[in-house]
mmCIF file of C-alpha atoms in Angstrom:
data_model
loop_
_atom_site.group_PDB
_atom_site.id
_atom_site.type_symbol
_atom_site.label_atom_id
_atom_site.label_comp_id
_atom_site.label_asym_id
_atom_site.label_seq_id
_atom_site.Cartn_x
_atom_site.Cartn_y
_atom_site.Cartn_z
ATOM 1 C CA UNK A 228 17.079 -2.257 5.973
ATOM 2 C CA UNK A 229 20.418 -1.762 7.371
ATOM 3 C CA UNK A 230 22.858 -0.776 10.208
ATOM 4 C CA UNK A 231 21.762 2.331 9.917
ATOM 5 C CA UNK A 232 17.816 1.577 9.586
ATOM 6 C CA UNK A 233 18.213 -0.122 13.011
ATOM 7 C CA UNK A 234 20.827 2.338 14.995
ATOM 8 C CA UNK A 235 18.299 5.819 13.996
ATOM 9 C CA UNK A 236 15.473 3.342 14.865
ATOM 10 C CA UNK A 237 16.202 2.696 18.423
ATOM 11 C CA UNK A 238 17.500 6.685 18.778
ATOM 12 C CA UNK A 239 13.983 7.536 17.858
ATOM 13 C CA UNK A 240 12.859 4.489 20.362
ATOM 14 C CA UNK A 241 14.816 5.984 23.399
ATOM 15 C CA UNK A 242 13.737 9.245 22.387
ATOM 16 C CA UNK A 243 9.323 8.226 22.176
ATOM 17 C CA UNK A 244 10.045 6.238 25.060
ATOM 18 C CA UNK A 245 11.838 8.648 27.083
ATOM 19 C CA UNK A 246 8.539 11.263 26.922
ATOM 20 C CA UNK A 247 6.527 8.311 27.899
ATOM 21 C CA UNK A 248 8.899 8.162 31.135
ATOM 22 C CA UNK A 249 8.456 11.670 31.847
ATOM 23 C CA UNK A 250 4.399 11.247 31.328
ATOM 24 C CA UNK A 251 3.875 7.476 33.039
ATOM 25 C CA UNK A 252 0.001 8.692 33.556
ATOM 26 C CA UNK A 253 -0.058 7.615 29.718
ATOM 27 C CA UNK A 254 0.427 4.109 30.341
ATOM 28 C CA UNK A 255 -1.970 4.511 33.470
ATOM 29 C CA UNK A 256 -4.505 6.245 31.787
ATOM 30 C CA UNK A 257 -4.211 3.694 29.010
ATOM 31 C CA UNK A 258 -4.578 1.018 31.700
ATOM 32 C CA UNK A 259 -7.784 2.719 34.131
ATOM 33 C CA UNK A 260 -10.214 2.596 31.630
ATOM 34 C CA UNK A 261 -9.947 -1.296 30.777
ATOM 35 C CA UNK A 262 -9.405 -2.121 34.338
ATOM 36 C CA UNK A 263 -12.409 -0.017 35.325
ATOM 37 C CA UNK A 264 -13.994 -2.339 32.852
ATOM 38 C CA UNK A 265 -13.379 -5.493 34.051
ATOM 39 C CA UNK A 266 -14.371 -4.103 37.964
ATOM 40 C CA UNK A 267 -17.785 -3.411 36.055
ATOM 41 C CA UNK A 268 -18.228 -6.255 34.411
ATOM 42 C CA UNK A 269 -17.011 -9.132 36.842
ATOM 43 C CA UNK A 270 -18.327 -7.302 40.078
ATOM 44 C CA UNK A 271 -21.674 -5.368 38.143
ATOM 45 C CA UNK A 272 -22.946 -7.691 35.375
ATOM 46 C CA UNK A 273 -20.635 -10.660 35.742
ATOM 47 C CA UNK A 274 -23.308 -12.566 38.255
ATOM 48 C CA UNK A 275 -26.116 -12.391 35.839
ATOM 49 C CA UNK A 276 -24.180 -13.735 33.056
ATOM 50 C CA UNK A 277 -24.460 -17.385 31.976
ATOM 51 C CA UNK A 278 -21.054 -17.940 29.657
ATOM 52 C CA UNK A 279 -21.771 -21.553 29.603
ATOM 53 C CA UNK A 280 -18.391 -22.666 30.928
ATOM 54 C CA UNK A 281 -17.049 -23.569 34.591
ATOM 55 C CA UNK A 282 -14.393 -20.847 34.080
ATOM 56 C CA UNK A 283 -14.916 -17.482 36.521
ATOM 57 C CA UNK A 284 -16.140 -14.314 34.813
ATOM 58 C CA UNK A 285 -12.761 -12.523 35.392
ATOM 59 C CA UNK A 286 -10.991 -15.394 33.124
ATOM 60 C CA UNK A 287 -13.967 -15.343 30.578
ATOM 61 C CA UNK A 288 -13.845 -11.838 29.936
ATOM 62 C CA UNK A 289 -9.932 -10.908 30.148
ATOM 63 C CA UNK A 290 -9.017 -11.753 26.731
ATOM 64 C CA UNK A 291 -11.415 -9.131 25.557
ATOM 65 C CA UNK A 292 -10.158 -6.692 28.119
ATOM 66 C CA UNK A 293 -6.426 -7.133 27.210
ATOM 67 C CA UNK A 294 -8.036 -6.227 23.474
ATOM 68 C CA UNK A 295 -9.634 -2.995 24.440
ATOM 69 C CA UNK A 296 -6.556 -1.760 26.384
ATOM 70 C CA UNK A 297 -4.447 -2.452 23.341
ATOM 71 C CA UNK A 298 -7.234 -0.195 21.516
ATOM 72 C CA UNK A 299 -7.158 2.380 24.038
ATOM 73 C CA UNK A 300 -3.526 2.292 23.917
ATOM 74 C CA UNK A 301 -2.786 3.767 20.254
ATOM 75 C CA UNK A 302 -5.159 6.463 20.300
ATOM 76 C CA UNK A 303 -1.786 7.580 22.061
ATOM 77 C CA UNK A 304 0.308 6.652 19.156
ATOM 78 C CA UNK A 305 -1.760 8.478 16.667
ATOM 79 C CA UNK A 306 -2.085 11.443 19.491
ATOM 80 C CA UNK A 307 2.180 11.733 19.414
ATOM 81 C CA UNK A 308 2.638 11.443 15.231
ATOM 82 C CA UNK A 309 0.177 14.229 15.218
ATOM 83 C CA UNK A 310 2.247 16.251 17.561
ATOM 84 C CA UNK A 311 5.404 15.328 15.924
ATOM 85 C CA UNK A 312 3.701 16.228 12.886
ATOM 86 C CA UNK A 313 2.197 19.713 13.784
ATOM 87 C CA UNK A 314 5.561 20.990 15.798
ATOM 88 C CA UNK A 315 7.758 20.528 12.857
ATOM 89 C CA UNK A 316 9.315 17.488 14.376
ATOM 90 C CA UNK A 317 9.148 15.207 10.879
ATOM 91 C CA UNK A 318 10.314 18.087 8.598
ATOM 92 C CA UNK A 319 13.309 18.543 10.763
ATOM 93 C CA UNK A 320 14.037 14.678 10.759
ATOM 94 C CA UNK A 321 13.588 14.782 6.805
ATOM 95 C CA UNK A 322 16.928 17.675 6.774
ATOM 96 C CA UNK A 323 19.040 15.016 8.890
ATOM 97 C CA UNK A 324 20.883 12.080 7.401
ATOM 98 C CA UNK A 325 18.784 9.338 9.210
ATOM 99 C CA UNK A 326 16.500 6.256 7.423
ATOM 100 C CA UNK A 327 13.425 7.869 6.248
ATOM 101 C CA UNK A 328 11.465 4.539 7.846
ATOM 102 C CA UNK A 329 13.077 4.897 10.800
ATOM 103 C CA UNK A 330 10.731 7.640 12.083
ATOM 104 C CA UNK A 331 7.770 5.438 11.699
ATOM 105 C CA UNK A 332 9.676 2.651 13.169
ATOM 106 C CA UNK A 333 10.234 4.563 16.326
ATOM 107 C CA UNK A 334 7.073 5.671 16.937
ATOM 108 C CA UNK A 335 5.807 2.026 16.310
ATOM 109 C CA UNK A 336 7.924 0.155 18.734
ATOM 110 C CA UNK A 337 7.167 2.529 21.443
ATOM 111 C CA UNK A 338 3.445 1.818 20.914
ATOM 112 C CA UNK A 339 4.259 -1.932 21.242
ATOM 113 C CA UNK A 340 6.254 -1.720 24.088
ATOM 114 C CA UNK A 341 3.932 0.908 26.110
ATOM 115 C CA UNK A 342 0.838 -1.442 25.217
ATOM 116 C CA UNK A 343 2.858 -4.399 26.416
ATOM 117 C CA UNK A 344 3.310 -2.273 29.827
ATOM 118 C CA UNK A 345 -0.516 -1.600 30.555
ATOM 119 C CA UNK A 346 -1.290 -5.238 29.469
ATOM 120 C CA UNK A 347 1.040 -6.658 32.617
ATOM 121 C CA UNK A 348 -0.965 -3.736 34.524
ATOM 122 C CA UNK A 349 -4.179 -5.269 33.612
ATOM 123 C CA UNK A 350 -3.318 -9.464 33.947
ATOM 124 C CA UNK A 351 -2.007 -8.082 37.978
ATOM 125 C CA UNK A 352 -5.453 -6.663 38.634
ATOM 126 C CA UNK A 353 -6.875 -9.766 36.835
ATOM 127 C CA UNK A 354 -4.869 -12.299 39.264
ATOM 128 C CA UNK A 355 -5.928 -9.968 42.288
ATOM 129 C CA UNK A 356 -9.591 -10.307 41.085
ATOM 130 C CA UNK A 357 -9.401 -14.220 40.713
ATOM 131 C CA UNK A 358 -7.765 -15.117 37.438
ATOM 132 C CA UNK A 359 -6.394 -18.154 37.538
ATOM 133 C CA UNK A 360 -5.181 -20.094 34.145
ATOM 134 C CA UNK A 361 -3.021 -23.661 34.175
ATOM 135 C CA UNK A 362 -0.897 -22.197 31.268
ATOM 136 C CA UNK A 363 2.811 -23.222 30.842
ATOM 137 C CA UNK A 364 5.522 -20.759 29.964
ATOM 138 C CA UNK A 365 5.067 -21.858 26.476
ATOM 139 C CA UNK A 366 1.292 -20.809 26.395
ATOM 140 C CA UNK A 367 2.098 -17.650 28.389
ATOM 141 C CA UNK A 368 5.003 -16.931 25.176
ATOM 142 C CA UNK A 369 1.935 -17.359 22.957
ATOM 143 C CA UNK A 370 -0.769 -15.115 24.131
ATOM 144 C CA UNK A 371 2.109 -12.280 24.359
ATOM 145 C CA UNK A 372 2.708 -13.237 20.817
ATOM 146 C CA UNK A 373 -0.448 -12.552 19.752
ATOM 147 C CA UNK A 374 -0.962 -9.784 21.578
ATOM 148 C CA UNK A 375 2.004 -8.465 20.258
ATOM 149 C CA UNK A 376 0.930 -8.793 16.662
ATOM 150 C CA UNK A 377 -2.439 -7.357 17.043
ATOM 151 C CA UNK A 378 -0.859 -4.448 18.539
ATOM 152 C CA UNK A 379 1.500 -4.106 15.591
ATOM 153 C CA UNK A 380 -1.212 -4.381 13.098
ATOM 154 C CA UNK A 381 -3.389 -1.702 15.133
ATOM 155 C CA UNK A 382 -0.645 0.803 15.690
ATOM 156 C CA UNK A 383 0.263 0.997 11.782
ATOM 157 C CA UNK A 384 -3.322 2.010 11.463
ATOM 158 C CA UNK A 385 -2.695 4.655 14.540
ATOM 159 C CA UNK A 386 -0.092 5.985 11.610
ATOM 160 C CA UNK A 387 -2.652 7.061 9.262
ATOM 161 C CA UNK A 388 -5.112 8.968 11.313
ATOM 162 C CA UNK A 389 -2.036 10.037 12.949
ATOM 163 C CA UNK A 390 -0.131 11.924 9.641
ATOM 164 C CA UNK A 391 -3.869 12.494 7.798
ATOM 165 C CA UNK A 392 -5.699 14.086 11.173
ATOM 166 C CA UNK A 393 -6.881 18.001 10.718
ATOM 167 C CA UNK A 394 -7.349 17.890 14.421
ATOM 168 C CA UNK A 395 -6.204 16.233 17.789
ATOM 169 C CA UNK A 396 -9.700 15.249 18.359
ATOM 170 C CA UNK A 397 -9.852 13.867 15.078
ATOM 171 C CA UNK A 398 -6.081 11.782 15.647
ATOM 172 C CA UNK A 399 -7.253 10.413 18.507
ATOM 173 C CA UNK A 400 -10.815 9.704 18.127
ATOM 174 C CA UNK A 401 -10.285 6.885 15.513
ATOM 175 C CA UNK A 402 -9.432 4.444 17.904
ATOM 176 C CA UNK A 403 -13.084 4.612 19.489
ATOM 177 C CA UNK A 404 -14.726 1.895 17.056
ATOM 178 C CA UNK A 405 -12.164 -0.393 17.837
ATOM 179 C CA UNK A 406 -12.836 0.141 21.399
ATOM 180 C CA UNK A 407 -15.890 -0.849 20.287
ATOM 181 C CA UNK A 408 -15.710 -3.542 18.988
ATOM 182 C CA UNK A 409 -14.972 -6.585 21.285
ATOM 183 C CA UNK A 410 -18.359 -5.677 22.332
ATOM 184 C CA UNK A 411 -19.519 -7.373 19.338
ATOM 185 C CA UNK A 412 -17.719 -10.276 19.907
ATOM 186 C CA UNK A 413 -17.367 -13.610 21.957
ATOM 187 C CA UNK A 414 -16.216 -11.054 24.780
ATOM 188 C CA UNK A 415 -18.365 -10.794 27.371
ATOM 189 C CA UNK A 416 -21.106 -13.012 26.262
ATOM 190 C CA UNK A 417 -21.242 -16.079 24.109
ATOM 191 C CA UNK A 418 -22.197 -15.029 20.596
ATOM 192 C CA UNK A 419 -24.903 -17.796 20.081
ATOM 193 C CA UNK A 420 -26.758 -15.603 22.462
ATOM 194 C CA UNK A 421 -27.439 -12.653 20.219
ATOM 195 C CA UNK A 422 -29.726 -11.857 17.301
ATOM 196 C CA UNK A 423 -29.013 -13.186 14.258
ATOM 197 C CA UNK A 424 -27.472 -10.578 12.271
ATOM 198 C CA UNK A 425 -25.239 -9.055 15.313
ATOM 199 C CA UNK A 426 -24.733 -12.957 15.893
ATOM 200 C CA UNK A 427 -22.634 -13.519 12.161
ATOM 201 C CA UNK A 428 -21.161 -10.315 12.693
ATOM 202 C CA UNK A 429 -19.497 -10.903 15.790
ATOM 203 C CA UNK A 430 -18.525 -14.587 14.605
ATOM 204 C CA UNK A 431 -16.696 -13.365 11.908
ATOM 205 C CA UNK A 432 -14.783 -10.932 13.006
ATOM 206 C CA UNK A 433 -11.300 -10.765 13.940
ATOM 207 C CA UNK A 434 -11.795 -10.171 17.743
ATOM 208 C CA UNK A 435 -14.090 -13.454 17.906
ATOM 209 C CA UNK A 436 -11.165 -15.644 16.773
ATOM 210 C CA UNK A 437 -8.500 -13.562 19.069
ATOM 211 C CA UNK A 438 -10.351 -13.862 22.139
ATOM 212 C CA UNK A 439 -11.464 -17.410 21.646
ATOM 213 C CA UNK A 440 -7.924 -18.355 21.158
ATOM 214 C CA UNK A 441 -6.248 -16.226 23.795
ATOM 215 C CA UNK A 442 -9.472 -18.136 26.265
ATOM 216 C CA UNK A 443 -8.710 -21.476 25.186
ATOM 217 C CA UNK A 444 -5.062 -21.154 25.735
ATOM 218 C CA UNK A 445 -5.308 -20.101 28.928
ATOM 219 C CA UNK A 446 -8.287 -22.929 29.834
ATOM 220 C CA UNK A 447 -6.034 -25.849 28.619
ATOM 221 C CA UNK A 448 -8.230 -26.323 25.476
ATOM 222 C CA UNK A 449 -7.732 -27.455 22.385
ATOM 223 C CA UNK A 450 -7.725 -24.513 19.705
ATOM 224 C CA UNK A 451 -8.643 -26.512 16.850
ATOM 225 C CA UNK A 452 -8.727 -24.234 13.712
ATOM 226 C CA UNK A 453 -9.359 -20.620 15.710
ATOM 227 C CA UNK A 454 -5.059 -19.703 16.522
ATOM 228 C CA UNK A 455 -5.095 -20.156 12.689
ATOM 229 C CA UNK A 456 -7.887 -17.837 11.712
ATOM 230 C CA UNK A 457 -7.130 -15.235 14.610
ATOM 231 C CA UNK A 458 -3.165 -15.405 12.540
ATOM 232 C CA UNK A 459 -4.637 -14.752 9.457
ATOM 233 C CA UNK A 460 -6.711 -11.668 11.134
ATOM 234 C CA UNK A 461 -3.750 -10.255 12.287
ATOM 235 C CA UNK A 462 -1.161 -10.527 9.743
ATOM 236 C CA UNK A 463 -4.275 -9.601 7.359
ATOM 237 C CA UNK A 464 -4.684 -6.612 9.482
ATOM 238 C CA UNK A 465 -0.759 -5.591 9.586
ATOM 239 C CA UNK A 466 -0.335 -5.697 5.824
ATOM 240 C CA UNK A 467 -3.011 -3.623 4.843
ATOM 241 C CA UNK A 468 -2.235 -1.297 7.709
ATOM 242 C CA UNK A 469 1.051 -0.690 6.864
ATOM 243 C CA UNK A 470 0.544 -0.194 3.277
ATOM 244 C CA UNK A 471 -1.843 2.482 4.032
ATOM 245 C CA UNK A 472 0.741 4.072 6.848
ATOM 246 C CA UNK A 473 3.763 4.196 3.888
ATOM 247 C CA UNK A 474 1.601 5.628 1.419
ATOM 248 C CA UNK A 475 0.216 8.267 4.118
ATOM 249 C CA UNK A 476 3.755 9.147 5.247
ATOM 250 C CA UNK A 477 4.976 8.994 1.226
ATOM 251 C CA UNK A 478 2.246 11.532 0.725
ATOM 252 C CA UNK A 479 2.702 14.147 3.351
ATOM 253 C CA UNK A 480 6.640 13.941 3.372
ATOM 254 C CA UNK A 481 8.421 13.184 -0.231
#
């Protein structure tokens, strides 16, 4: 990486951002579906559901929420590569003298950012539904810090559905199982709960350890070894991600 690597990189950032400006009901749309969510769950289901805890509902379940938004959010990120892709946009940027990685790089950051957007969207409705946490700045830096990572490692997979895809459907439709999945986790409901099978499934998987960590730093808890493992998921996650992006984007464009 160099001068240059970073100067093309945040051209291609102002550029991916500035069509999300023109198109905010991205970031909305992004943000509806998890907050519609949460509405369902606190106000629907969230009486007849015994977490265990003396914590509301709405704090319970918000880690989990903040996780499907994030999941929602780069089916958008897979949804623009595949544009880029299809319109001609990449083979032009592979005639100009710009870093090669820099066009990923672009399209990356303005996934993070975007997701980091709807996620302040979501924690607003949150506080206006009840959420209340004792967490210092310092915790507060944490959580976004996390978040932040997992949204990294998930939008580097976004890549590869993203430069692979035959169809828009098929870009975008990837993102569906991970949507999925914090249903199998420690959620909504605690996982001790569920039958056996679904019950080691949801305990080890990466969403268990990310919720349960994001939860117990914004209870005051002690994380004992779960801010560790829910690390390990993520950087895990990143590294195989983005070795599968470069070799997608090596593929389709050297």
């Amino acid at each position: 990486m160099n001068t240059r690597f970073f100067g093309d990189t945040a051209v291609l950032l102002g550029r991916s951002l500035r069509h999300i400006g023109r198109s905010p009901d991205t970031i909305v749309t992004t943000a509806i579906t998890p907050i519609a969510m949460m509405l369902m769950f606190v106000y629907v289901f969230g009486g007849a559901i015994d977490t265990g805890s003396h914590e509301s509902y709405v704090s319970y379940q918000l880690p989990g929420i903040l996780l499907i938004t994030i999941a929602s959010g780069i089916a958008y990120t897979a949804y623009r590569l595949f544009q880029d892709k299809n319109g001609g946009m990449f083979d032009r940027f592979q005639s100009m003298p710009i870093a090669r990685s820099a066009v990923l790089w672009g399209h990356v950051l303005t996934s993070v950012v975007a997701n980091m957007i709807s996620l302040v969207v979501v924690v607003l409705v949150a506080l206006l539904m009840g959420f209340r946490t004792s967490a210092s700045v310092l915790d507060w830096l944490a959580v976004v810090g996390i978040l932040a990572l997992f949204t990294l490692a998930l939008t580097w997979l976004a890549v590869v559905p993203g430069l692979t895809a035959g169809t828009v459907e098929g870009a975008s439709a990837f993102s569906y199982p991970l949507i999925f999945l914090p249903f199998l986790s420690s959620a909504f409901v605690p996982t001790d709960t569920m039958p056996g099978p679904v019950r080691a499934f949801a305990e080890h998987q990466p969403v268990t350890s990310i919720v349960d960590s994001i939860r117990a730093i914004f209870a005051g808890q002690d994380l004992g070894n779960e801010l560790w493992i829910a690390l390990a998921w993520c950087v895990g996650l990143l590294v195989v991600a983005y070795v599968l992006a470069t070799a997608a984007y090596r593929r389709k464009f050297a």
